[in-house]
PDB file of C-alpha atoms in Angstrom:
ATOM      1  CA  UNK A   1     148.690  86.048 181.151  1.00 67.00           C
ATOM      2  CA  UNK A   2     148.382  82.540 179.789  1.00 78.00           C
ATOM      3  CA  UNK A   3     146.944  82.074 176.307  1.00 84.00           C
ATOM      4  CA  UNK A   4     143.512  80.474 176.770  1.00 85.00           C
ATOM      5  CA  UNK A   5     142.780  77.123 175.149  1.00 87.00           C
ATOM      6  CA  UNK A   6     140.625  78.072 172.140  1.00 90.00           C
ATOM      7  CA  UNK A   7     140.327  74.556 170.717  1.00 88.00           C
ATOM      8  CA  UNK A   8     139.003  74.052 167.198  1.00 92.00           C
ATOM      9  CA  UNK A   9     137.693  77.626 167.021  1.00 93.00           C
ATOM     10  CA  UNK A  10     141.114  79.250 167.542  1.00 94.00           C
ATOM     11  CA  UNK A  11     141.261  80.438 163.919  1.00 95.00           C
ATOM     12  CA  UNK A  12     137.836  82.099 164.101  1.00 96.00           C
ATOM     13  CA  UNK A  13     138.489  83.820 167.444  1.00 96.00           C
ATOM     14  CA  UNK A  14     142.008  85.019 166.646  1.00 97.00           C
ATOM     15  CA  UNK A  15     141.124  86.250 163.167  1.00 97.00           C
ATOM     16  CA  UNK A  16     138.158  88.210 164.603  1.00 97.00           C
ATOM     17  CA  UNK A  17     140.450  89.933 167.100  1.00 97.00           C
ATOM     18  CA  UNK A  18     143.125  90.572 164.456  1.00 98.00           C
ATOM     19  CA  UNK A  19     140.664  92.140 161.983  1.00 98.00           C
ATOM     20  CA  UNK A  20     138.838  94.256 164.575  1.00 98.00           C
ATOM     21  CA  UNK A  21     141.921  95.509 166.413  1.00 97.00           C
ATOM     22  CA  UNK A  22     143.696  96.129 163.098  1.00 98.00           C
ATOM     23  CA  UNK A  23     140.803  98.231 161.791  1.00 98.00           C
ATOM     24  CA  UNK A  24     140.523 100.217 165.042  1.00 98.00           C
ATOM     25  CA  UNK A  25     144.270 100.932 165.135  1.00 98.00           C
ATOM     26  CA  UNK A  26     144.214 101.956 161.448  1.00 98.00           C
ATOM     27  CA  UNK A  27     141.282 104.316 162.121  1.00 98.00           C
ATOM     28  CA  UNK A  28     143.114 105.915 165.058  1.00 98.00           C
ATOM     29  CA  UNK A  29     146.381 106.285 163.105  1.00 98.00           C
ATOM     30  CA  UNK A  30     144.655 107.801 160.049  1.00 98.00           C
ATOM     31  CA  UNK A  31     142.661 110.218 162.262  1.00 98.00           C
ATOM     32  CA  UNK A  32     145.736 111.368 164.223  1.00 98.00           C
ATOM     33  CA  UNK A  33     147.919 111.779 161.119  1.00 98.00           C
ATOM     34  CA  UNK A  34     145.241 113.784 159.276  1.00 98.00           C
ATOM     35  CA  UNK A  35     144.643 115.935 162.372  1.00 98.00           C
ATOM     36  CA  UNK A  36     148.356 116.789 162.551  1.00 98.00           C
ATOM     37  CA  UNK A  37     148.630 117.464 158.812  1.00 98.00           C
ATOM     38  CA  UNK A  38     145.575 119.734 158.674  1.00 97.00           C
ATOM     39  CA  UNK A  39     146.676 121.636 161.805  1.00 97.00           C
ATOM     40  CA  UNK A  40     150.127 122.226 160.303  1.00 97.00           C
ATOM     41  CA  UNK A  41     148.720 123.228 156.902  1.00 96.00           C
ATOM     42  CA  UNK A  42     146.271 125.677 158.495  1.00 96.00           C
ATOM     43  CA  UNK A  43     149.071 127.304 160.479  1.00 95.00           C
ATOM     44  CA  UNK A  44     151.034 127.728 157.245  1.00 94.00           C
ATOM     45  CA  UNK A  45     148.072 129.305 155.461  1.00 92.00           C
ATOM     46  CA  UNK A  46     147.390 131.628 158.429  1.00 91.00           C
ATOM     47  CA  UNK A  47     151.048 132.672 158.634  1.00 91.00           C
ATOM     48  CA  UNK A  48     151.161 133.291 154.898  1.00 86.00           C
ATOM     49  CA  UNK A  49     147.980 135.372 155.162  1.00 77.00           C
ATOM     50  CA  UNK A  50     149.393 137.464 158.012  1.00 78.00           C
ATOM     51  CA  UNK A  51     152.502 138.045 155.913  1.00 74.00           C
ATOM     52  CA  UNK A  52     150.669 139.348 152.867  1.00 73.00           C
ATOM     53  CA  UNK A  53     147.818 140.946 154.811  1.00 67.00           C
ATOM     54  CA  UNK A  54     144.942 138.943 153.321  1.00 63.00           C
ATOM     55  CA  UNK A  55     143.734 137.387 156.646  1.00 61.00           C
TER      56      UNK A  55
ATOM     57  CA  UNK B   1     120.011 124.621 178.100  1.00 54.00           C
ATOM     58  CA  UNK B   2     121.074 127.727 176.207  1.00 57.00           C
ATOM     59  CA  UNK B   3     124.672 127.154 177.315  1.00 72.00           C
ATOM     60  CA  UNK B   4     125.057 124.053 175.137  1.00 76.00           C
ATOM     61  CA  UNK B   5     124.986 126.289 172.051  1.00 80.00           C
ATOM     62  CA  UNK B   6     128.232 127.947 173.178  1.00 78.00           C
ATOM     63  CA  UNK B   7     129.975 124.836 171.855  1.00 75.00           C
ATOM     64  CA  UNK B   8     128.583 125.556 168.406  1.00 81.00           C
ATOM     65  CA  UNK B   9     131.295 128.224 168.272  1.00 90.00           C
ATOM     66  CA  UNK B  10     134.215 126.470 166.514  1.00 92.00           C
ATOM     67  CA  UNK B  11     136.869 128.162 168.662  1.00 93.00           C
ATOM     68  CA  UNK B  12     135.052 127.266 171.888  1.00 93.00           C
ATOM     69  CA  UNK B  13     134.557 123.686 170.660  1.00 94.00           C
ATOM     70  CA  UNK B  14     138.280 123.270 169.923  1.00 95.00           C
ATOM     71  CA  UNK B  15     139.313 124.835 173.259  1.00 95.00           C
ATOM     72  CA  UNK B  16     136.985 122.599 175.254  1.00 94.00           C
ATOM     73  CA  UNK B  17     137.687 119.353 173.391  1.00 96.00           C
ATOM     74  CA  UNK B  18     141.446 120.001 173.550  1.00 95.00           C
ATOM     75  CA  UNK B  19     141.167 119.975 177.344  1.00 96.00           C
ATOM     76  CA  UNK B  20     138.947 116.877 177.495  1.00 97.00           C
ATOM     77  CA  UNK B  21     140.569 114.786 174.741  1.00 97.00           C
ATOM     78  CA  UNK B  22     143.565 113.384 176.699  1.00 97.00           C
ATOM     79  CA  UNK B  23     141.262 112.220 179.521  1.00 98.00           C
ATOM     80  CA  UNK B  24     138.714 110.612 177.212  1.00 98.00           C
ATOM     81  CA  UNK B  25     141.456 108.937 175.154  1.00 98.00           C
ATOM     82  CA  UNK B  26     143.132 107.523 178.260  1.00 98.00           C
ATOM     83  CA  UNK B  27     139.811 106.272 179.651  1.00 98.00           C
ATOM     84  CA  UNK B  28     138.960 104.682 176.264  1.00 98.00           C
ATOM     85  CA  UNK B  29     142.302 102.894 176.082  1.00 98.00           C
ATOM     86  CA  UNK B  30     142.024 101.680 179.690  1.00 98.00           C
ATOM     87  CA  UNK B  31     138.445 100.406 179.254  1.00 98.00           C
ATOM     88  CA  UNK B  32     139.213  98.714 175.933  1.00 98.00           C
ATOM     89  CA  UNK B  33     142.384  96.991 177.138  1.00 97.00           C
ATOM     90  CA  UNK B  34     140.780  95.916 180.435  1.00 98.00           C
ATOM     91  CA  UNK B  35     137.502  94.790 178.821  1.00 97.00           C
ATOM     92  CA  UNK B  36     139.101  92.858 175.962  1.00 97.00           C
ATOM     93  CA  UNK B  37     141.722  91.261 178.229  1.00 97.00           C
ATOM     94  CA  UNK B  38     139.020  90.291 180.750  1.00 96.00           C
ATOM     95  CA  UNK B  39     136.833  88.815 178.025  1.00 95.00           C
ATOM     96  CA  UNK B  40     139.608  87.066 176.121  1.00 95.00           C
ATOM     97  CA  UNK B  41     141.727  85.689 178.967  1.00 95.00           C
ATOM     98  CA  UNK B  42     139.449  85.373 181.990  1.00 94.00           C
ATOM     99  CA  UNK B  43     136.036  84.201 180.799  1.00 93.00           C
ATOM    100  CA  UNK B  44     135.082  80.558 180.228  1.00 91.00           C
ATOM    101  CA  UNK B  45     133.912  78.996 176.984  1.00 89.00           C
ATOM    102  CA  UNK B  46     130.187  78.850 176.371  1.00 89.00           C
ATOM    103  CA  UNK B  47     128.702  75.353 176.693  1.00 87.00           C
ATOM    104  CA  UNK B  48     127.236  75.525 173.180  1.00 86.00           C
ATOM    105  CA  UNK B  49     129.397  78.015 171.288  1.00 89.00           C
ATOM    106  CA  UNK B  50     132.761  77.059 172.768  1.00 90.00           C
ATOM    107  CA  UNK B  51     135.502  79.679 172.560  1.00 92.00           C
ATOM    108  CA  UNK B  52     133.724  81.593 169.755  1.00 94.00           C
ATOM    109  CA  UNK B  53     131.768  83.363 172.501  1.00 94.00           C
ATOM    110  CA  UNK B  54     134.870  85.557 172.943  1.00 96.00           C
ATOM    111  CA  UNK B  55     133.970  87.251 169.647  1.00 96.00           C
ATOM    112  CA  UNK B  56     131.031  88.848 171.489  1.00 96.00           C
ATOM    113  CA  UNK B  57     133.392  91.445 173.057  1.00 97.00           C
ATOM    114  CA  UNK B  58     134.088  92.898 169.604  1.00 97.00           C
ATOM    115  CA  UNK B  59     130.952  92.078 167.654  1.00 97.00           C
ATOM    116  CA  UNK B  60     128.285  93.441 170.016  1.00 95.00           C
ATOM    117  CA  UNK B  61     130.001  96.764 170.879  1.00 97.00           C
ATOM    118  CA  UNK B  62     130.846  97.367 167.204  1.00 97.00           C
ATOM    119  CA  UNK B  63     127.248  96.621 166.127  1.00 95.00           C
ATOM    120  CA  UNK B  64     125.846  98.882 168.861  1.00 95.00           C
ATOM    121  CA  UNK B  65     128.165 101.683 167.814  1.00 97.00           C
ATOM    122  CA  UNK B  66     127.350 101.232 164.104  1.00 96.00           C
ATOM    123  CA  UNK B  67     123.682 101.934 164.820  1.00 94.00           C
ATOM    124  CA  UNK B  68     124.114 104.605 167.483  1.00 95.00           C
ATOM    125  CA  UNK B  69     126.720 106.567 165.523  1.00 97.00           C
ATOM    126  CA  UNK B  70     124.178 106.938 162.738  1.00 96.00           C
ATOM    127  CA  UNK B  71     121.633 108.157 165.302  1.00 95.00           C
ATOM    128  CA  UNK B  72     124.188 110.685 166.595  1.00 97.00           C
ATOM    129  CA  UNK B  73     124.753 111.804 162.985  1.00 97.00           C
ATOM    130  CA  UNK B  74     120.989 112.176 162.603  1.00 96.00           C
ATOM    131  CA  UNK B  75     120.764 114.412 165.694  1.00 96.00           C
ATOM    132  CA  UNK B  76     123.736 116.500 164.504  1.00 97.00           C
ATOM    133  CA  UNK B  77     122.195 116.762 161.025  1.00 97.00           C
ATOM    134  CA  UNK B  78     118.872 117.919 162.474  1.00 96.00           C
ATOM    135  CA  UNK B  79     120.718 120.569 164.506  1.00 95.00           C
ATOM    136  CA  UNK B  80     122.349 121.720 161.253  1.00 95.00           C
ATOM    137  CA  UNK B  81     119.042 121.800 159.384  1.00 95.00           C
ATOM    138  CA  UNK B  82     117.227 123.692 162.159  1.00 95.00           C
ATOM    139  CA  UNK B  83     119.926 125.958 163.617  1.00 92.00           C
ATOM    140  CA  UNK B  84     122.628 126.064 160.887  1.00 92.00           C
ATOM    141  CA  UNK B  85     125.520 125.446 163.294  1.00 92.00           C
ATOM    142  CA  UNK B  86     128.532 124.393 161.224  1.00 93.00           C
ATOM    143  CA  UNK B  87     130.100 122.439 164.074  1.00 95.00           C
ATOM    144  CA  UNK B  88     127.141 120.054 164.198  1.00 96.00           C
ATOM    145  CA  UNK B  89     127.327 119.342 160.438  1.00 96.00           C
ATOM    146  CA  UNK B  90     131.089 118.821 160.719  1.00 97.00           C
ATOM    147  CA  UNK B  91     130.633 116.530 163.742  1.00 97.00           C
ATOM    148  CA  UNK B  92     128.275 114.362 161.671  1.00 98.00           C
ATOM    149  CA  UNK B  93     130.840 114.300 158.863  1.00 98.00           C
ATOM    150  CA  UNK B  94     133.604 113.411 161.351  1.00 98.00           C
ATOM    151  CA  UNK B  95     131.580 110.548 162.828  1.00 98.00           C
ATOM    152  CA  UNK B  96     130.765 108.806 159.531  1.00 98.00           C
ATOM    153  CA  UNK B  97     134.108 107.022 158.921  1.00 98.00           C
ATOM    154  CA  UNK B  98     134.086 105.805 162.532  1.00 98.00           C
ATOM    155  CA  UNK B  99     130.573 104.429 162.016  1.00 98.00           C
ATOM    156  CA  UNK B 100     131.593 102.793 158.736  1.00 98.00           C
ATOM    157  CA  UNK B 101     134.543 101.050 160.403  1.00 98.00           C
ATOM    158  CA  UNK B 102     132.290  99.866 163.254  1.00 98.00           C
ATOM    159  CA  UNK B 103     129.824  98.466 160.702  1.00 97.00           C
ATOM    160  CA  UNK B 104     132.638  96.608 158.903  1.00 98.00           C
ATOM    161  CA  UNK B 105     133.864  95.165 162.220  1.00 98.00           C
ATOM    162  CA  UNK B 106     130.329  94.018 163.069  1.00 97.00           C
ATOM    163  CA  UNK B 107     129.840  92.446 159.613  1.00 97.00           C
ATOM    164  CA  UNK B 108     133.251  90.742 159.476  1.00 97.00           C
ATOM    165  CA  UNK B 109     133.272  89.418 163.042  1.00 97.00           C
ATOM    166  CA  UNK B 110     129.650  88.320 162.549  1.00 95.00           C
ATOM    167  CA  UNK B 111     130.616  86.379 159.413  1.00 96.00           C
ATOM    168  CA  UNK B 112     133.605  84.771 161.136  1.00 96.00           C
ATOM    169  CA  UNK B 113     131.391  83.863 164.109  1.00 94.00           C
ATOM    170  CA  UNK B 114     128.531  82.689 161.911  1.00 93.00           C
ATOM    171  CA  UNK B 115     130.582  80.260 159.856  1.00 92.00           C
ATOM    172  CA  UNK B 116     131.225  77.712 162.662  1.00 92.00           C
ATOM    173  CA  UNK B 117     127.881  78.360 164.432  1.00 91.00           C
ATOM    174  CA  UNK B 118     125.429  78.573 161.498  1.00 88.00           C
ATOM    175  CA  UNK B 119     127.522  76.756 158.900  1.00 90.00           C
ATOM    176  CA  UNK B 120     127.604  79.822 156.631  1.00 91.00           C
ATOM    177  CA  UNK B 121     129.505  83.105 156.409  1.00 92.00           C
ATOM    178  CA  UNK B 122     126.458  85.018 155.239  1.00 92.00           C
ATOM    179  CA  UNK B 123     122.692  84.695 155.010  1.00 89.00           C
ATOM    180  CA  UNK B 124     120.106  87.176 153.734  1.00 89.00           C
ATOM    181  CA  UNK B 125     118.774  87.392 157.266  1.00 84.00           C
ATOM    182  CA  UNK B 126     116.856  90.602 158.217  1.00 83.00           C
ATOM    183  CA  UNK B 127     119.499  91.868 160.636  1.00 84.00           C
ATOM    184  CA  UNK B 128     122.486  91.012 158.455  1.00 89.00           C
ATOM    185  CA  UNK B 129     120.882  92.511 155.376  1.00 89.00           C
ATOM    186  CA  UNK B 130     119.845  95.731 157.124  1.00 88.00           C
ATOM    187  CA  UNK B 131     123.398  96.058 158.454  1.00 91.00           C
ATOM    188  CA  UNK B 132     124.810  95.673 154.959  1.00 94.00           C
ATOM    189  CA  UNK B 133     122.454  98.404 153.737  1.00 93.00           C
ATOM    190  CA  UNK B 134     123.489 100.603 156.678  1.00 94.00           C
ATOM    191  CA  UNK B 135     127.132 100.145 155.592  1.00 96.00           C
ATOM    192  CA  UNK B 136     126.210 101.209 152.049  1.00 96.00           C
ATOM    193  CA  UNK B 137     124.504 104.299 153.513  1.00 96.00           C
ATOM    194  CA  UNK B 138     127.721 105.149 155.387  1.00 97.00           C
ATOM    195  CA  UNK B 139     129.677 104.863 152.116  1.00 98.00           C
ATOM    196  CA  UNK B 140     127.102 106.973 150.277  1.00 97.00           C
ATOM    197  CA  UNK B 141     127.127 109.608 153.026  1.00 98.00           C
ATOM    198  CA  UNK B 142     130.936 109.948 152.915  1.00 98.00           C
ATOM    199  CA  UNK B 143     130.968 109.969 149.103  1.00 98.00           C
ATOM    200  CA  UNK B 144     128.347 112.737 149.036  1.00 97.00           C
ATOM    201  CA  UNK B 145     130.400 114.940 151.373  1.00 97.00           C
ATOM    202  CA  UNK B 146     133.481 114.354 149.202  1.00 96.00           C
ATOM    203  CA  UNK B 147     131.653 115.001 145.923  1.00 97.00           C
ATOM    204  CA  UNK B 148     130.204 118.441 146.707  1.00 95.00           C
ATOM    205  CA  UNK B 149     132.537 121.415 146.814  1.00 90.00           C
ATOM    206  CA  UNK B 150     130.302 123.846 148.686  1.00 92.00           C
ATOM    207  CA  UNK B 151     130.324 122.885 152.377  1.00 92.00           C
ATOM    208  CA  UNK B 152     126.836 124.206 153.148  1.00 94.00           C
ATOM    209  CA  UNK B 153     125.255 122.422 150.187  1.00 96.00           C
ATOM    210  CA  UNK B 154     127.072 119.224 151.150  1.00 96.00           C
ATOM    211  CA  UNK B 155     125.817 119.573 154.728  1.00 96.00           C
ATOM    212  CA  UNK B 156     122.230 120.078 153.497  1.00 96.00           C
ATOM    213  CA  UNK B 157     122.234 117.080 151.155  1.00 97.00           C
ATOM    214  CA  UNK B 158     124.047 114.724 153.537  1.00 97.00           C
ATOM    215  CA  UNK B 159     121.585 115.691 156.288  1.00 96.00           C
ATOM    216  CA  UNK B 160     118.707 114.569 154.087  1.00 96.00           C
ATOM    217  CA  UNK B 161     120.555 111.335 153.281  1.00 96.00           C
ATOM    218  CA  UNK B 162     121.116 110.846 157.006  1.00 96.00           C
ATOM    219  CA  UNK B 163     117.374 111.179 157.634  1.00 94.00           C
ATOM    220  CA  UNK B 164     116.616 108.529 155.020  1.00 92.00           C
ATOM    221  CA  UNK B 165     119.358 106.206 156.302  1.00 90.00           C
ATOM    222  CA  UNK B 166     117.946 106.410 159.822  1.00 91.00           C
ATOM    223  CA  UNK B 167     115.210 104.029 158.723  1.00 85.00           C
ATOM    224  CA  UNK B 168     117.875 101.375 158.131  1.00 79.00           C
ATOM    225  CA  UNK B 169     119.725 102.202 161.347  1.00 81.00           C
ATOM    226  CA  UNK B 170     116.486 101.528 163.248  1.00 83.00           C
ATOM    227  CA  UNK B 171     115.722  98.472 161.104  1.00 78.00           C
ATOM    228  CA  UNK B 172     119.177  97.090 161.963  1.00 76.00           C
ATOM    229  CA  UNK B 173     118.325  97.419 165.635  1.00 72.00           C
ATOM    230  CA  UNK B 174     114.805  96.021 165.522  1.00 74.00           C
ATOM    231  CA  UNK B 175     114.964  93.705 162.485  1.00 66.00           C
ATOM    232  CA  UNK B 176     114.951  90.618 164.697  1.00 63.00           C
ATOM    233  CA  UNK B 177     111.740  91.814 166.376  1.00 64.00           C
ATOM    234  CA  UNK B 178     109.997  93.000 163.197  1.00 64.00           C
ATOM    235  CA  UNK B 179     110.567  89.753 161.286  1.00 60.00           C
ATOM    236  CA  UNK B 180     110.582  86.807 163.599  1.00 59.00           C
ATOM    237  CA  UNK B 181     112.746  84.778 161.249  1.00 60.00           C
ATOM    238  CA  UNK B 182     116.345  84.476 160.150  1.00 62.00           C
ATOM    239  CA  UNK B 183     119.472  83.120 161.783  1.00 61.00           C
ATOM    240  CA  UNK B 184     120.437  86.032 163.987  1.00 68.00           C
ATOM    241  CA  UNK B 185     119.522  85.785 167.664  1.00 65.00           C
ATOM    242  CA  UNK B 186     117.683  88.447 169.667  1.00 61.00           C
ATOM    243  CA  UNK B 187     119.294  91.082 171.869  1.00 61.00           C
ATOM    244  CA  UNK B 188     122.454  90.048 173.752  1.00 62.00           C
ATOM    245  CA  UNK B 189     121.931  92.997 176.066  1.00 62.00           C
ATOM    246  CA  UNK B 190     118.689  93.390 177.895  1.00 59.00           C
ATOM    247  CA  UNK B 191     117.529  94.617 181.281  1.00 53.00           C
ATOM    248  CA  UNK B 192     115.646  91.338 181.544  1.00 59.00           C
ATOM    249  CA  UNK B 193     118.077  88.971 183.296  1.00 60.00           C
ATOM    250  CA  UNK B 194     116.407  85.949 181.724  1.00 59.00           C
ATOM    251  CA  UNK B 195     117.068  87.303 178.253  1.00 62.00           C
ATOM    252  CA  UNK B 196     120.590  88.713 178.307  1.00 71.00           C
ATOM    253  CA  UNK B 197     123.847  86.751 178.254  1.00 81.00           C
ATOM    254  CA  UNK B 198     125.127  85.136 181.473  1.00 84.00           C
ATOM    255  CA  UNK B 199     126.742  87.476 184.013  1.00 85.00           C
ATOM    256  CA  UNK B 200     130.184  85.967 183.482  1.00 89.00           C
ATOM    257  CA  UNK B 201     130.101  87.326 179.900  1.00 91.00           C
ATOM    258  CA  UNK B 202     127.882  90.346 180.638  1.00 92.00           C
ATOM    259  CA  UNK B 203     130.234  92.441 182.827  1.00 94.00           C
ATOM    260  CA  UNK B 204     133.317  92.311 180.580  1.00 96.00           C
ATOM    261  CA  UNK B 205     130.954  93.013 177.675  1.00 96.00           C
ATOM    262  CA  UNK B 206     129.691  96.171 179.418  1.00 96.00           C
ATOM    263  CA  UNK B 207     133.297  97.296 179.938  1.00 97.00           C
ATOM    264  CA  UNK B 208     134.080  96.724 176.253  1.00 98.00           C
ATOM    265  CA  UNK B 209     130.989  98.720 175.266  1.00 97.00           C
ATOM    266  CA  UNK B 210     132.140 101.567 177.551  1.00 98.00           C
ATOM    267  CA  UNK B 211     135.543 101.397 175.840  1.00 98.00           C
ATOM    268  CA  UNK B 212     133.999 101.584 172.355  1.00 98.00           C
ATOM    269  CA  UNK B 213     131.781 104.533 173.379  1.00 98.00           C
ATOM    270  CA  UNK B 214     134.743 106.432 174.862  1.00 98.00           C
ATOM    271  CA  UNK B 215     136.862 105.653 171.802  1.00 98.00           C
ATOM    272  CA  UNK B 216     134.099 107.032 169.594  1.00 98.00           C
ATOM    273  CA  UNK B 217     133.864 110.225 171.669  1.00 98.00           C
ATOM    274  CA  UNK B 218     137.636 110.729 171.503  1.00 98.00           C
ATOM    275  CA  UNK B 219     137.736 110.109 167.750  1.00 98.00           C
ATOM    276  CA  UNK B 220     134.780 112.388 167.052  1.00 98.00           C
ATOM    277  CA  UNK B 221     136.317 115.213 169.089  1.00 98.00           C
ATOM    278  CA  UNK B 222     139.620 114.849 167.242  1.00 98.00           C
ATOM    279  CA  UNK B 223     138.061 114.424 163.798  1.00 98.00           C
ATOM    280  CA  UNK B 224     135.609 117.321 164.313  1.00 98.00           C
ATOM    281  CA  UNK B 225     138.530 119.579 165.262  1.00 98.00           C
ATOM    282  CA  UNK B 226     140.196 118.470 162.016  1.00 98.00           C
ATOM    283  CA  UNK B 227     137.068 119.195 159.965  1.00 97.00           C
ATOM    284  CA  UNK B 228     136.744 122.651 161.570  1.00 97.00           C
ATOM    285  CA  UNK B 229     140.371 123.450 160.722  1.00 97.00           C
ATOM    286  CA  UNK B 230     140.038 122.043 157.192  1.00 96.00           C
ATOM    287  CA  UNK B 231     136.941 124.196 156.616  1.00 95.00           C
ATOM    288  CA  UNK B 232     138.742 127.317 157.852  1.00 95.00           C
ATOM    289  CA  UNK B 233     141.704 126.488 155.624  1.00 94.00           C
ATOM    290  CA  UNK B 234     139.452 126.165 152.567  1.00 92.00           C
ATOM    291  CA  UNK B 235     137.882 129.540 153.393  1.00 92.00           C
ATOM    292  CA  UNK B 236     141.280 131.241 153.780  1.00 92.00           C
ATOM    293  CA  UNK B 237     142.586 129.693 150.560  1.00 91.00           C
ATOM    294  CA  UNK B 238     139.482 130.894 148.714  1.00 89.00           C
ATOM    295  CA  UNK B 239     140.095 134.396 150.097  1.00 87.00           C
ATOM    296  CA  UNK B 240     143.733 134.210 148.941  1.00 85.00           C
ATOM    297  CA  UNK B 241     142.657 133.236 145.445  1.00 85.00           C
ATOM    298  CA  UNK B 242     140.356 136.250 145.306  1.00 82.00           C
ATOM    299  CA  UNK B 243     143.364 138.409 146.169  1.00 70.00           C
TER     300      UNK B 243
END
């Protein structure tokens, strides 16, 4: 794919894409990392509970 | 209709969304990549706005999602208030950060687009102002959830806040029609062919909107699963502390 000719508005267009895509990727990464951490922590708590008979 | 309430069971919700999530995520990625690539690389410049028209593929879907995510949160909050299903309250909580990010994208891309077109980054225009207030409501909603320890109390209070904020979500959508003033244009999307953007921009825009909607669904499924697990973990830890 050839880079389109953006002319004098190149800065505005490219910065819009950079900010938006950056924010979306950050949101996805944060959501996935927290999902993994909470899942792992819950498994630990459940295993601990089974071990001492509280759950 | 009664069957929909099966998904209010946290275990059933996680089982079902686990099966659906890979498909929705893949479809979201495909639609976003295809829509943004189509819009960025294969559409012409607008005769008045030049290449800045390419910002439409981010700005319009993000603005649409910012409003509609709040409406989804309102529906989920009403389900909580009426039927006391925890999954619906947690789904509203899970959706809020996604809505906040969409609002920021709409505000930032709007400012970047506005500077060369209007000659200013910001104006106290009805739509821009109501969007800023909507963003503040998102922040307040998330802060309220974080500030209250008891999950049920937090769900009750945030549901009321969500009801109040809905006024601004609707104002954001219809501000241009209510006050026929300000810099912001009318709807870019309309069933009236005379009113909406030209077809060459319209079809990639629809694909981008589909991508944003699918991305939201995938993120809400994932984040609601996380909230369900976090809630269960808090309950188990409380039980441990009691001995």
